Coordinates of C-alpha atoms in Angstrom, one line a residue:
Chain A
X113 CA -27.0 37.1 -1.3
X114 CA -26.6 36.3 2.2
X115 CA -23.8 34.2 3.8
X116 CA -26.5 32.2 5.1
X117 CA -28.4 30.7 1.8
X118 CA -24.8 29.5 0.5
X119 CA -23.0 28.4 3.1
X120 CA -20.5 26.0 1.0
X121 CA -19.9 22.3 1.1
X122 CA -18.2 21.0 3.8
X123 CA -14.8 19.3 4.0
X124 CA -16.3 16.3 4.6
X125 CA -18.0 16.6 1.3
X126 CA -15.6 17.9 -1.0
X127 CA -12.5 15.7 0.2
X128 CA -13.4 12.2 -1.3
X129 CA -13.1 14.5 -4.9
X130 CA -9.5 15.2 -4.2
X131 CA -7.1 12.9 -6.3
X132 CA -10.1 11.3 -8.0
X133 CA -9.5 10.7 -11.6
X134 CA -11.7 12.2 -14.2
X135 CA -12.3 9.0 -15.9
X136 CA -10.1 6.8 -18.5
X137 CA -7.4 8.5 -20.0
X138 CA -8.0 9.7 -24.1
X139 CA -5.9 9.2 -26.6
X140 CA -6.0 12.1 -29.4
X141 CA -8.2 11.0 -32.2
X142 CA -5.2 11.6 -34.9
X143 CA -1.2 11.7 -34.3
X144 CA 0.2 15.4 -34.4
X145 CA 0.2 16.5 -38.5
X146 CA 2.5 19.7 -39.4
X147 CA -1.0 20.9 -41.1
X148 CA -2.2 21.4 -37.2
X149 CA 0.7 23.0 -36.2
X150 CA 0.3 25.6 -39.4
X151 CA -3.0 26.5 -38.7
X152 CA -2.3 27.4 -35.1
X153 CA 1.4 29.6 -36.5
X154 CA -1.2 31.0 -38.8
X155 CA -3.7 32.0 -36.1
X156 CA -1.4 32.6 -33.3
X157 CA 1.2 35.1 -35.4
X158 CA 3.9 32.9 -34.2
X159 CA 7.3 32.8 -36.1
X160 CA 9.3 31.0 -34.3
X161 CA 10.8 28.6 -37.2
X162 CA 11.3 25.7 -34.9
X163 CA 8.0 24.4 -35.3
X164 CA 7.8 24.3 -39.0
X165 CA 11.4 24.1 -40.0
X166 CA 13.6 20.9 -39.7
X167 CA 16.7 22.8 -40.6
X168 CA 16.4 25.7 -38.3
X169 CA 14.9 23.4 -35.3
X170 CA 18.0 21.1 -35.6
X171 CA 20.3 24.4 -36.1
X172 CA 18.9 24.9 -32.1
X173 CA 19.9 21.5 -31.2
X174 CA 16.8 20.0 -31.2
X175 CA 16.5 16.7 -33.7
X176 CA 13.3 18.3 -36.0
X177 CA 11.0 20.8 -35.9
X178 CA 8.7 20.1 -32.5
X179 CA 5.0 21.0 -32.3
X180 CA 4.5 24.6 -30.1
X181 CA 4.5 23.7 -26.2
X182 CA 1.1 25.6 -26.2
X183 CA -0.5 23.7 -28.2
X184 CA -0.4 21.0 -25.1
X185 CA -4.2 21.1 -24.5
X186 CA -4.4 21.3 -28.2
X187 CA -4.2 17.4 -28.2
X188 CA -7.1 17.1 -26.0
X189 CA -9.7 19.2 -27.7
X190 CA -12.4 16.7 -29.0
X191 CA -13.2 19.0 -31.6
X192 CA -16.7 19.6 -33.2
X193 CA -17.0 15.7 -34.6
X194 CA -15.2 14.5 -31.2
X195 CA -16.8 12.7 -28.3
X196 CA -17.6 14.9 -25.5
X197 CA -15.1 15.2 -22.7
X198 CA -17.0 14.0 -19.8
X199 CA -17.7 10.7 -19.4
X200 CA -20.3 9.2 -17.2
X201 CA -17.2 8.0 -14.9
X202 CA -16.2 11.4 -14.8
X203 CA -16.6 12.5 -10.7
X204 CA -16.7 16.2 -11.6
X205 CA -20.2 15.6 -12.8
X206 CA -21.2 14.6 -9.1
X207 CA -19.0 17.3 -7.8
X208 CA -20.8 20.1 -10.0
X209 CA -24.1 18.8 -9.4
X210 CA -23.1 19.1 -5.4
X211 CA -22.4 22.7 -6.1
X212 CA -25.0 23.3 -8.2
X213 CA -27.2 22.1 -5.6
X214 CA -25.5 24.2 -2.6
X215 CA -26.4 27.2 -4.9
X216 CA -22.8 28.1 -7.0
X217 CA -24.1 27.6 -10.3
X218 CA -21.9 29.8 -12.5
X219 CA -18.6 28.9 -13.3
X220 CA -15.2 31.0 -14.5
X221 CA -12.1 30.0 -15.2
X222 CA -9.4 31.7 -13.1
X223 CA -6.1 30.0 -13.7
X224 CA -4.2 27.8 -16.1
X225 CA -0.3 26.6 -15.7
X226 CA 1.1 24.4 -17.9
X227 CA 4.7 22.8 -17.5
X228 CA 6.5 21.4 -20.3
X229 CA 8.7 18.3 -19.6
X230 CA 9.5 17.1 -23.1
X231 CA 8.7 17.9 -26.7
X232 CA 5.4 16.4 -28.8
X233 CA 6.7 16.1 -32.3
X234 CA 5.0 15.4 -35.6
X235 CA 3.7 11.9 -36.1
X236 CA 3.1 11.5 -31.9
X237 CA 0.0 10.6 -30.6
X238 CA -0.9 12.4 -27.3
X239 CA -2.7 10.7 -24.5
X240 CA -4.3 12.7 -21.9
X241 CA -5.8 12.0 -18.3
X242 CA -6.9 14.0 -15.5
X243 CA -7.3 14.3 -11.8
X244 CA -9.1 16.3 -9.0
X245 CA -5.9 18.1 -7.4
X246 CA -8.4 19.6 -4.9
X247 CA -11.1 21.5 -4.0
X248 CA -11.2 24.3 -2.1
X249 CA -13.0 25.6 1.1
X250 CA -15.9 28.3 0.8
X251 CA -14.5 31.7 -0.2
X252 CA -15.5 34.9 -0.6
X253 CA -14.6 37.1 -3.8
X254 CA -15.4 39.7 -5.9
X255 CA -17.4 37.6 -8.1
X256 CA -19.3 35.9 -5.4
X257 CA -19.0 33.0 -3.3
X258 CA -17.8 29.7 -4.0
X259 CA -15.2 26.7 -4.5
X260 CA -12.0 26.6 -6.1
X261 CA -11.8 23.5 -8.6
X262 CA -8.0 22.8 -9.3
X263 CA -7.3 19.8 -11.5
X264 CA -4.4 18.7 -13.3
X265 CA -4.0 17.0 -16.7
X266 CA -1.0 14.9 -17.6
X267 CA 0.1 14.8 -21.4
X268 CA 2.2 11.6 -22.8
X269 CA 3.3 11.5 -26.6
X270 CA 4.3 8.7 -28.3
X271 CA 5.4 7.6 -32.4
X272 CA 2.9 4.5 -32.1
X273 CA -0.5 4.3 -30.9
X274 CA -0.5 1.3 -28.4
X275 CA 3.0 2.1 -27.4
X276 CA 3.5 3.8 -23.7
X277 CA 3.8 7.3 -23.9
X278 CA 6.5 9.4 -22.7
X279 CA 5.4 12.6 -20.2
X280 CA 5.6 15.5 -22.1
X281 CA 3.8 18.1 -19.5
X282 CA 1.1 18.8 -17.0
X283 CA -1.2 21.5 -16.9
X284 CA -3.0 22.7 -13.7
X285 CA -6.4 24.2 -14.5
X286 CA -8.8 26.1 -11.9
X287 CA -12.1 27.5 -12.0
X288 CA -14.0 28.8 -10.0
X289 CA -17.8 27.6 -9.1
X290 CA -19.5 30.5 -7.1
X291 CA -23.4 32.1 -6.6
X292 CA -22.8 35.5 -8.6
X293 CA -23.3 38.5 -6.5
X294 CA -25.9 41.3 -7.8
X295 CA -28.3 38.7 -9.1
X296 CA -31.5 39.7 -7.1
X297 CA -34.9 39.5 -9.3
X298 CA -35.6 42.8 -10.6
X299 CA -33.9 44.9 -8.5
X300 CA -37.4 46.7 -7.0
X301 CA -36.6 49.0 -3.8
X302 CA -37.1 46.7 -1.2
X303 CA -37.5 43.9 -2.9
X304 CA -34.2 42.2 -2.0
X305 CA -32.9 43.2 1.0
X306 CA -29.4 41.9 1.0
X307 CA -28.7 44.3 -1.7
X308 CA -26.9 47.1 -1.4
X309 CA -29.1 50.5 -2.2
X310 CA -28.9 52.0 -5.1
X311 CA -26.3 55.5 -4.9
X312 CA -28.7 58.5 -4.0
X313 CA -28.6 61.6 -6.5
X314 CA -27.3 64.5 -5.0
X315 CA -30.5 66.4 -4.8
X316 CA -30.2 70.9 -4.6
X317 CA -32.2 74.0 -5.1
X318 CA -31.9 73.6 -9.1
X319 CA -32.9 70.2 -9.2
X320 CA -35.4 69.3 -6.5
X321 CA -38.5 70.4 -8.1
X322 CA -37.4 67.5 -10.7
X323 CA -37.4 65.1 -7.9
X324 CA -40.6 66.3 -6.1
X325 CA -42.1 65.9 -9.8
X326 CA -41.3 62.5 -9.5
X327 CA -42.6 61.8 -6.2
X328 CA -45.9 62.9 -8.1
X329 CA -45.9 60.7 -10.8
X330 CA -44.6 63.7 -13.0
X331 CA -41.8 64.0 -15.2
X332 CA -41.1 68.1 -14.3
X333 CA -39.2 69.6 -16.8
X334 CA -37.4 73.6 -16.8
X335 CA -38.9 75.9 -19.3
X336 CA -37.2 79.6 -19.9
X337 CA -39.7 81.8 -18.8
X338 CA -38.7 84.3 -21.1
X339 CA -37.9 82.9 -24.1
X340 CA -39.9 79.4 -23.6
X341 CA -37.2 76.9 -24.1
X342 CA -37.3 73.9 -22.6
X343 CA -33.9 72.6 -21.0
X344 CA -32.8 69.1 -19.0
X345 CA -30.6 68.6 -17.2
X346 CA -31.6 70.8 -14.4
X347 CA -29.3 74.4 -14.6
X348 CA -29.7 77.8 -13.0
X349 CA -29.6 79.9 -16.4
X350 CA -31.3 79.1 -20.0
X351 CA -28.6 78.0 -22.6
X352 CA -30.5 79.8 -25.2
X353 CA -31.2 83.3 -23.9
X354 CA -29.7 83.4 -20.6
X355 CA -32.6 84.3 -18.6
X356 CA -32.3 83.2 -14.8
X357 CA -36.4 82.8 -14.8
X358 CA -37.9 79.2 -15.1
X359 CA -40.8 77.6 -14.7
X360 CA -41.4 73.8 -14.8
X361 CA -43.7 71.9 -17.2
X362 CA -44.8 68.5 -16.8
X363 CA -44.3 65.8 -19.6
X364 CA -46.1 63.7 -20.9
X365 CA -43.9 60.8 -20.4
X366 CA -43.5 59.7 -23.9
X367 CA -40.6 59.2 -26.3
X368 CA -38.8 57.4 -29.1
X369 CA -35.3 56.2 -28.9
X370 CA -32.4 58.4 -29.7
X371 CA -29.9 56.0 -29.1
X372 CA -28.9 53.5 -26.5
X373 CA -26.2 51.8 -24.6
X374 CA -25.6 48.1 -22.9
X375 CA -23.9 48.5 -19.7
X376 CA -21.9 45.0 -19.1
X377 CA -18.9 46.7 -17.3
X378 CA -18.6 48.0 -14.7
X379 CA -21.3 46.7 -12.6
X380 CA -22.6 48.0 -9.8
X381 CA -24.0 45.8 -7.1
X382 CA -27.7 47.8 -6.8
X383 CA -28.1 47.6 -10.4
X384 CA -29.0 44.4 -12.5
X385 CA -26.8 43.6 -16.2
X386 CA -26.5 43.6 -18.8
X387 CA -28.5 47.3 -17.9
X388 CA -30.2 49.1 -21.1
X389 CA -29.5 52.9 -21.1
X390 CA -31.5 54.9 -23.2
X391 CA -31.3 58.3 -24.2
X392 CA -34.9 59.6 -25.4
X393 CA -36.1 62.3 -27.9
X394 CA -39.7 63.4 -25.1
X395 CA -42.1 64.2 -27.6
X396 CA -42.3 67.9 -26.5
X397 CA -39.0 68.5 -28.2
X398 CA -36.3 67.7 -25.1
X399 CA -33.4 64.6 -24.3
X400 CA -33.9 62.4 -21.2
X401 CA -31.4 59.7 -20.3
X402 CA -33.0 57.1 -17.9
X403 CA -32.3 53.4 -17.5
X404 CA -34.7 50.9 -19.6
X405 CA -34.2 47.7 -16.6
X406 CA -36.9 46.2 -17.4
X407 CA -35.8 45.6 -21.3
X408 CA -34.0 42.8 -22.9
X409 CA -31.2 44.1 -24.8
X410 CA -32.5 42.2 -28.2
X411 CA -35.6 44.6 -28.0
X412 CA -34.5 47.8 -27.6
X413 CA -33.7 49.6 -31.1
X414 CA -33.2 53.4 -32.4
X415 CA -36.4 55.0 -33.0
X416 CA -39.0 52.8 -30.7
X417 CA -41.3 54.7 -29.4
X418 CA -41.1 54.5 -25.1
X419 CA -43.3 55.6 -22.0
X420 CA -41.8 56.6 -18.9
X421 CA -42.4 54.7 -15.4
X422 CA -41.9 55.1 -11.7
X423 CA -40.2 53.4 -9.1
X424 CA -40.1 54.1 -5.5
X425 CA -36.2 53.6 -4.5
X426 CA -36.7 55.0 -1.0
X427 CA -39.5 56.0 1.1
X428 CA -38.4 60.3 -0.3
X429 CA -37.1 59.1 -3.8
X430 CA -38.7 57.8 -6.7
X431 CA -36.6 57.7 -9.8
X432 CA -38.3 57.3 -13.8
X433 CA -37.1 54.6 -16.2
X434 CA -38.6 53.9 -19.6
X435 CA -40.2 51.0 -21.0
X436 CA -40.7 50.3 -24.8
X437 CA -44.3 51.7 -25.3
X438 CA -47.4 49.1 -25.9
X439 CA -47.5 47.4 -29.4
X440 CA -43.7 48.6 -30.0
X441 CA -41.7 45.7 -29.5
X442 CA -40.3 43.8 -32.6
Chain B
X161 CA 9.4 20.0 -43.7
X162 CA 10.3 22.4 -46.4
X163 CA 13.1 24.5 -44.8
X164 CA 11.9 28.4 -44.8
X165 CA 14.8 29.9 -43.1
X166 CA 18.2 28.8 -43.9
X167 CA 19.9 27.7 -40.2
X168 CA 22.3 30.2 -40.9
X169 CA 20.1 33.0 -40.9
X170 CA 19.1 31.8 -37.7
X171 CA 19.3 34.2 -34.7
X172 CA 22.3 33.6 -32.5
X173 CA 20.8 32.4 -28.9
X174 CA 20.1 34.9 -26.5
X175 CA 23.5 34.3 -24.1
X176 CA 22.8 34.6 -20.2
X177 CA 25.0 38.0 -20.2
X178 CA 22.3 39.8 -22.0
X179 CA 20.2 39.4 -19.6
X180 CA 19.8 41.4 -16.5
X181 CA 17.1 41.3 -13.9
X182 CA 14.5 44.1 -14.4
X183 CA 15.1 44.1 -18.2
X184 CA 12.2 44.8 -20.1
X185 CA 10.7 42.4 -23.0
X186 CA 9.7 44.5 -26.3
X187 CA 5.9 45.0 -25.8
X188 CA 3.4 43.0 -28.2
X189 CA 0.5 44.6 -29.8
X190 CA -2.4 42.3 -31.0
X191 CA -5.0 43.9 -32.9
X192 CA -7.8 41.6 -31.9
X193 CA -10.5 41.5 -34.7
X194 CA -13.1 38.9 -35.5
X195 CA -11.0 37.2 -37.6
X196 CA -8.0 36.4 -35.2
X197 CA -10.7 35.1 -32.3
X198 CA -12.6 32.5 -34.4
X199 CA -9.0 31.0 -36.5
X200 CA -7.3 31.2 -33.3
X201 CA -10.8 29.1 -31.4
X202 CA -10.4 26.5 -34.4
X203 CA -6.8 26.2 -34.3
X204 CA -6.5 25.2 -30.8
X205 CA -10.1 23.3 -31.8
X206 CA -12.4 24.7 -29.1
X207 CA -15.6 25.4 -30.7
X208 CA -17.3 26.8 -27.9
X209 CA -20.5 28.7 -29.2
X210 CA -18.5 31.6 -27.2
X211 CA -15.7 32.2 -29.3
X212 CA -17.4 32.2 -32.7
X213 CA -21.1 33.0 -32.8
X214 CA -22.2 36.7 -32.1
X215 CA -25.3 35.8 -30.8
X216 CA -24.8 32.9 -28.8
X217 CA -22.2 35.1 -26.8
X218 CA -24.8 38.1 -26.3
X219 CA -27.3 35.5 -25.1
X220 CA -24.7 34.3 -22.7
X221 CA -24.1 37.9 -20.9
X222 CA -20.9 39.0 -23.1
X223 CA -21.0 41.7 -25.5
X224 CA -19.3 39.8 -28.1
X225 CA -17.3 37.0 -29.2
X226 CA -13.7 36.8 -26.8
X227 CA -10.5 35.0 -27.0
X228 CA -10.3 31.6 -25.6
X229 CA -7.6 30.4 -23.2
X230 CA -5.6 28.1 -24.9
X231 CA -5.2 31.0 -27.5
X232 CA -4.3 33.1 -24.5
X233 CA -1.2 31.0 -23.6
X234 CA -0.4 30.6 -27.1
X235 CA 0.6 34.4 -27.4
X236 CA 1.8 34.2 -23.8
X237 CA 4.5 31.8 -25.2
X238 CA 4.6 33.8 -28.4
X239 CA 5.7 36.9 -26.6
X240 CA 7.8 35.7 -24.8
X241 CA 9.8 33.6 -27.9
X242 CA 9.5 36.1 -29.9
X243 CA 12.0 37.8 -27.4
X244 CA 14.3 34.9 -26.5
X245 CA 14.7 33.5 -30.1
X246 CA 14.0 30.1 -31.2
X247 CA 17.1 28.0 -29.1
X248 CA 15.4 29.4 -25.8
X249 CA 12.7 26.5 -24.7
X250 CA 9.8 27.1 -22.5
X251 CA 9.5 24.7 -19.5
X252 CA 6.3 26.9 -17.5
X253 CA 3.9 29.0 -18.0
X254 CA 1.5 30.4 -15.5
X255 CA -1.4 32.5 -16.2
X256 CA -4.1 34.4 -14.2
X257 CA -7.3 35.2 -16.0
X258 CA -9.0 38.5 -16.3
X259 CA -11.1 40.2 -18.6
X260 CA -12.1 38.6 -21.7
X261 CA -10.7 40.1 -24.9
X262 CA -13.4 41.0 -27.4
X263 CA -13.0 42.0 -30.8
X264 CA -11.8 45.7 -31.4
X265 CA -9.5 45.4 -28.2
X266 CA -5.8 45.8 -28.5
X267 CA -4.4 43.4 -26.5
X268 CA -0.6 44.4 -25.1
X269 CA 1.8 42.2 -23.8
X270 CA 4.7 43.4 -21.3
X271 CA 6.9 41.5 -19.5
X272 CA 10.3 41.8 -17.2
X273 CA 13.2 39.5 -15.9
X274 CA 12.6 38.6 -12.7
X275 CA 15.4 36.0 -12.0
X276 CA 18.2 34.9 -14.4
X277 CA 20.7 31.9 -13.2
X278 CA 22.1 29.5 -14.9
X279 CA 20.5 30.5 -18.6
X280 CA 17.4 29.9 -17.0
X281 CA 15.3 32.7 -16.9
X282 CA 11.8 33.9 -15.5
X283 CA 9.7 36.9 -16.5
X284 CA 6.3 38.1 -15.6
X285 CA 4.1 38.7 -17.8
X286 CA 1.0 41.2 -18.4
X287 CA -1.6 41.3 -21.2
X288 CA -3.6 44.2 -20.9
X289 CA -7.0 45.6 -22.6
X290 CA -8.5 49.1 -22.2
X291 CA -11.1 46.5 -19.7
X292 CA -8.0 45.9 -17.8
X293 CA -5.9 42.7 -17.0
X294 CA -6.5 40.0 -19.6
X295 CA -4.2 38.3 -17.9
X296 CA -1.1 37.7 -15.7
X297 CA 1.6 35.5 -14.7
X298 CA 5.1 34.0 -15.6
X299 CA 7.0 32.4 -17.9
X300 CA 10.1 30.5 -17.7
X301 CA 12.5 29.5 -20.0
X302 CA 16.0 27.8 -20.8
X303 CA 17.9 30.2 -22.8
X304 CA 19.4 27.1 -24.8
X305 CA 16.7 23.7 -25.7
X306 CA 20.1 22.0 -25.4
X307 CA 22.0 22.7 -22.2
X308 CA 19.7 21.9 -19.6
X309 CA 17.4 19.0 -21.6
X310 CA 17.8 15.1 -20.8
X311 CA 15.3 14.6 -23.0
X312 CA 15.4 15.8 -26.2
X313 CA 14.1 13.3 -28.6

């Protein structure tokens, strides 16, 4: 992606966001019940006694048991029967849209920093609002480019459900909105020029006849001249009678799945993810590993037949990948 | 509340003489299966497709199901109770995200003092995955919920 195409939103833009508020505060659809607090103990492994046990919370010099400062954005949570969080007065959706506009359509979260001022106990109902803290300039990172969206909720508690609510904590959120690097369309040699070329193999005297096979639309394989096996990858000497005399036979390109990996992580920039690896039984009797890029992940599967393919990566380098083999996909 | 630990077999508060700057927390180990994601997503009631369907997360670019955040800081806070006893009270806690955690990780948990004054004490914080950081940050606390608290209700 170039700098160009996603130049960022201008202060001008982004500043009328900060210290906007993201609609009416919400009040938590339930006060605080000690079953909530269980089933987060239960989930969470936590056995701190104070939030389950009047006797031992008190023995701290607290008055009761108090609900787990984590559980701050707890309150919040809509749930699955709740109403959804954004309202129609809620100025993120004109920021996002703004952003999604200027190209930074994916989002991540990157930080979260909550503060606790006073303790939510059972029986309290929580009230939550939130503001725009600020956005930030365009910056560059290892995901990609984008904003920084830093907003910060305030929590109140309170025994009765019209009653003013005491401050109980903050909690500063950011995400970050950015155009993911490494997106290109295919990934085609010189297709998409901003990206960075695929690594080169290191190409030598026992392995260049594979790539010149390649280069002619052939997938060259060695073959033991004296006892006829055939080997891959490329060596000097046959593994089954140690003969330094090889040929090279040409394949004829198809397959069936041996097995297969995703590749999600690490990424490299050249390459396009999640990235189907396969590793393929040729029919003559031989294992070839070559990426599948052109496969979703949901149709690839153990034992599907495959064909092999070319693609030029550079003007002296064409490179094979399979692709499942006509009729074959599920 | 049913009392399930008599206050006398409480543990004594963690005094601000055992602590020394650079001392290390005792690491936490969480075996993170299936299980554990999804009752830790509907505990903290985010029923993001994300953190309970399989599919929906593949679709989505993941390879599986990962923790969400709020459980996140709820075994941040864990770890660092768990340490400090039950009269310590958090006041912060600041996280950096990384990786997601996906079922079959272990997720550990380190941490060390890095100030102590006054029975207040701060210590950063690591939760680590063979993917790498999880997350990062700090966490302080009040060694007592009573010394330094106006508002204690």
């Amino acid at each position: 992606m170039s700098q160009d195409e996603h130049p960022g939103l201008t202060r001008e833009q982004l500043d009328p966001f900060a210290g906007k508020s993201c609609g009416p505060s919400r009040q938590s659809r339930d006060p605080i019940a000690p079953s909530d607090i269980r089933s987060w103990i239960d989930a969470i492994g936590d056995t701190n006694p104070i939030y389950v046990d009047d006797d031992a919370s008190m023995a701290t010099g607290r008055s009761s048991v108090i609900a787990p400062p984590a559980m701050l954005q707890v309150w919040s949570m809509a749930g699955l029967g709740g109403t959804s969080k954004s309202t129609t007065q809620d100025p993120r959706k004109e920021l996002f849209a703004l952003l999604d506009d200027a190209g930074f359509t994916s989002v991540v979260a990157t930080n979260c920093e909550q503060e606790y001022l006073g303790d939510a106990v059972p029986g309290d109902w929580i009230t939550t609002s939130e503001v725009i803290e600020s956005v930030s300039d365009v910056k560059d990172t290892g995901l990609g480019r984008g904003h920084f969206i830093t907003t910060v909720m305030s929590f109140t508690a309170s025994p009765d459900p019209l009653g003013d609510g005491e401050l109980i904590g903050r909690q500063r959120w950011r995400l970050f909105r950015f155009a993911p690097k490494n997106r290109g369309s295919g990934g085609q040699a010189g297709g998409d020029s901003d990206r960075p070329p695929r690594p080169r193999p290191a190409i030598n005297r026992d392995n260049a006849f594979f790539f010149e096979g390649t280069l002619a639309g052939e997938l060259r394989i060695q073959k033991c001249d004296s006892c006829g096996t055939l080997r891959h990858p490329p060596s000097p000497a046959c593994g089954a009678c140690q003969s330094f005399d090889w040929s090279t036979v040409a394949m004829s390109g198809r397959g069936t799945i041996h097995s297969f990996v995703v590749n999600h992580h690490p990424q490299v920039p050249a390459f396009d993810y999640p990235l189907v690896v396969a590793l393929v039984d040729l029919e003559e009797g031989v294992r070839f590993v070559a990426e599948m890029p052109d496969t979703d992940r949901e149709d690839v599967a153990i034992g599907l037949p495959v064909e092999v393919r070319y693609r030029k990566q550079e003007d002296d380098l064409v490179m094979p990948h399979f692709v499942l083999a006509e009729g074959s996909s599920q | 509340m049913t009392s399930e630990t008599s206050s006398s077999s409480l543990r004594p508060p963690l005094q601000a003489s055992e602590v020394a700057i650079d001392d290390e927390l005792p690491p936490l180990e969480i075996a993170i299966d299936r299980t554990f994601v999804i009752a830790a997503a509907i505990a903290t009631r985010d029923y993001q497709d994300v953190h309970h369907d399989h599919e929906a997360a593949v679709k989505r670019g993941a390879p599986d199901i990962f923790l969400n955040i709020l459980t996140t800081t709820g075994l941040v806070n864990r770890f660092v109770t768990d340490w400090a006893g039950p009269h310590a009270r958090i006041n912060k806690t600041a996280i950096r995200l990384g990786m997601p955690a996906h079922p079959g990780d272990t997720l550990t948990f380190t941490g060390t003092v890095t100030e102590s004054a006054d029975g207040v004490v701060t210590v950063s914080i690591d939760g680590t995955t063979a993917r790498g950081s999880h997350a990062s940050g700090s966490v302080t606390l009040s060694l007592s919920a009573v010394a330094d608290s106006g508002d204690q209700r």
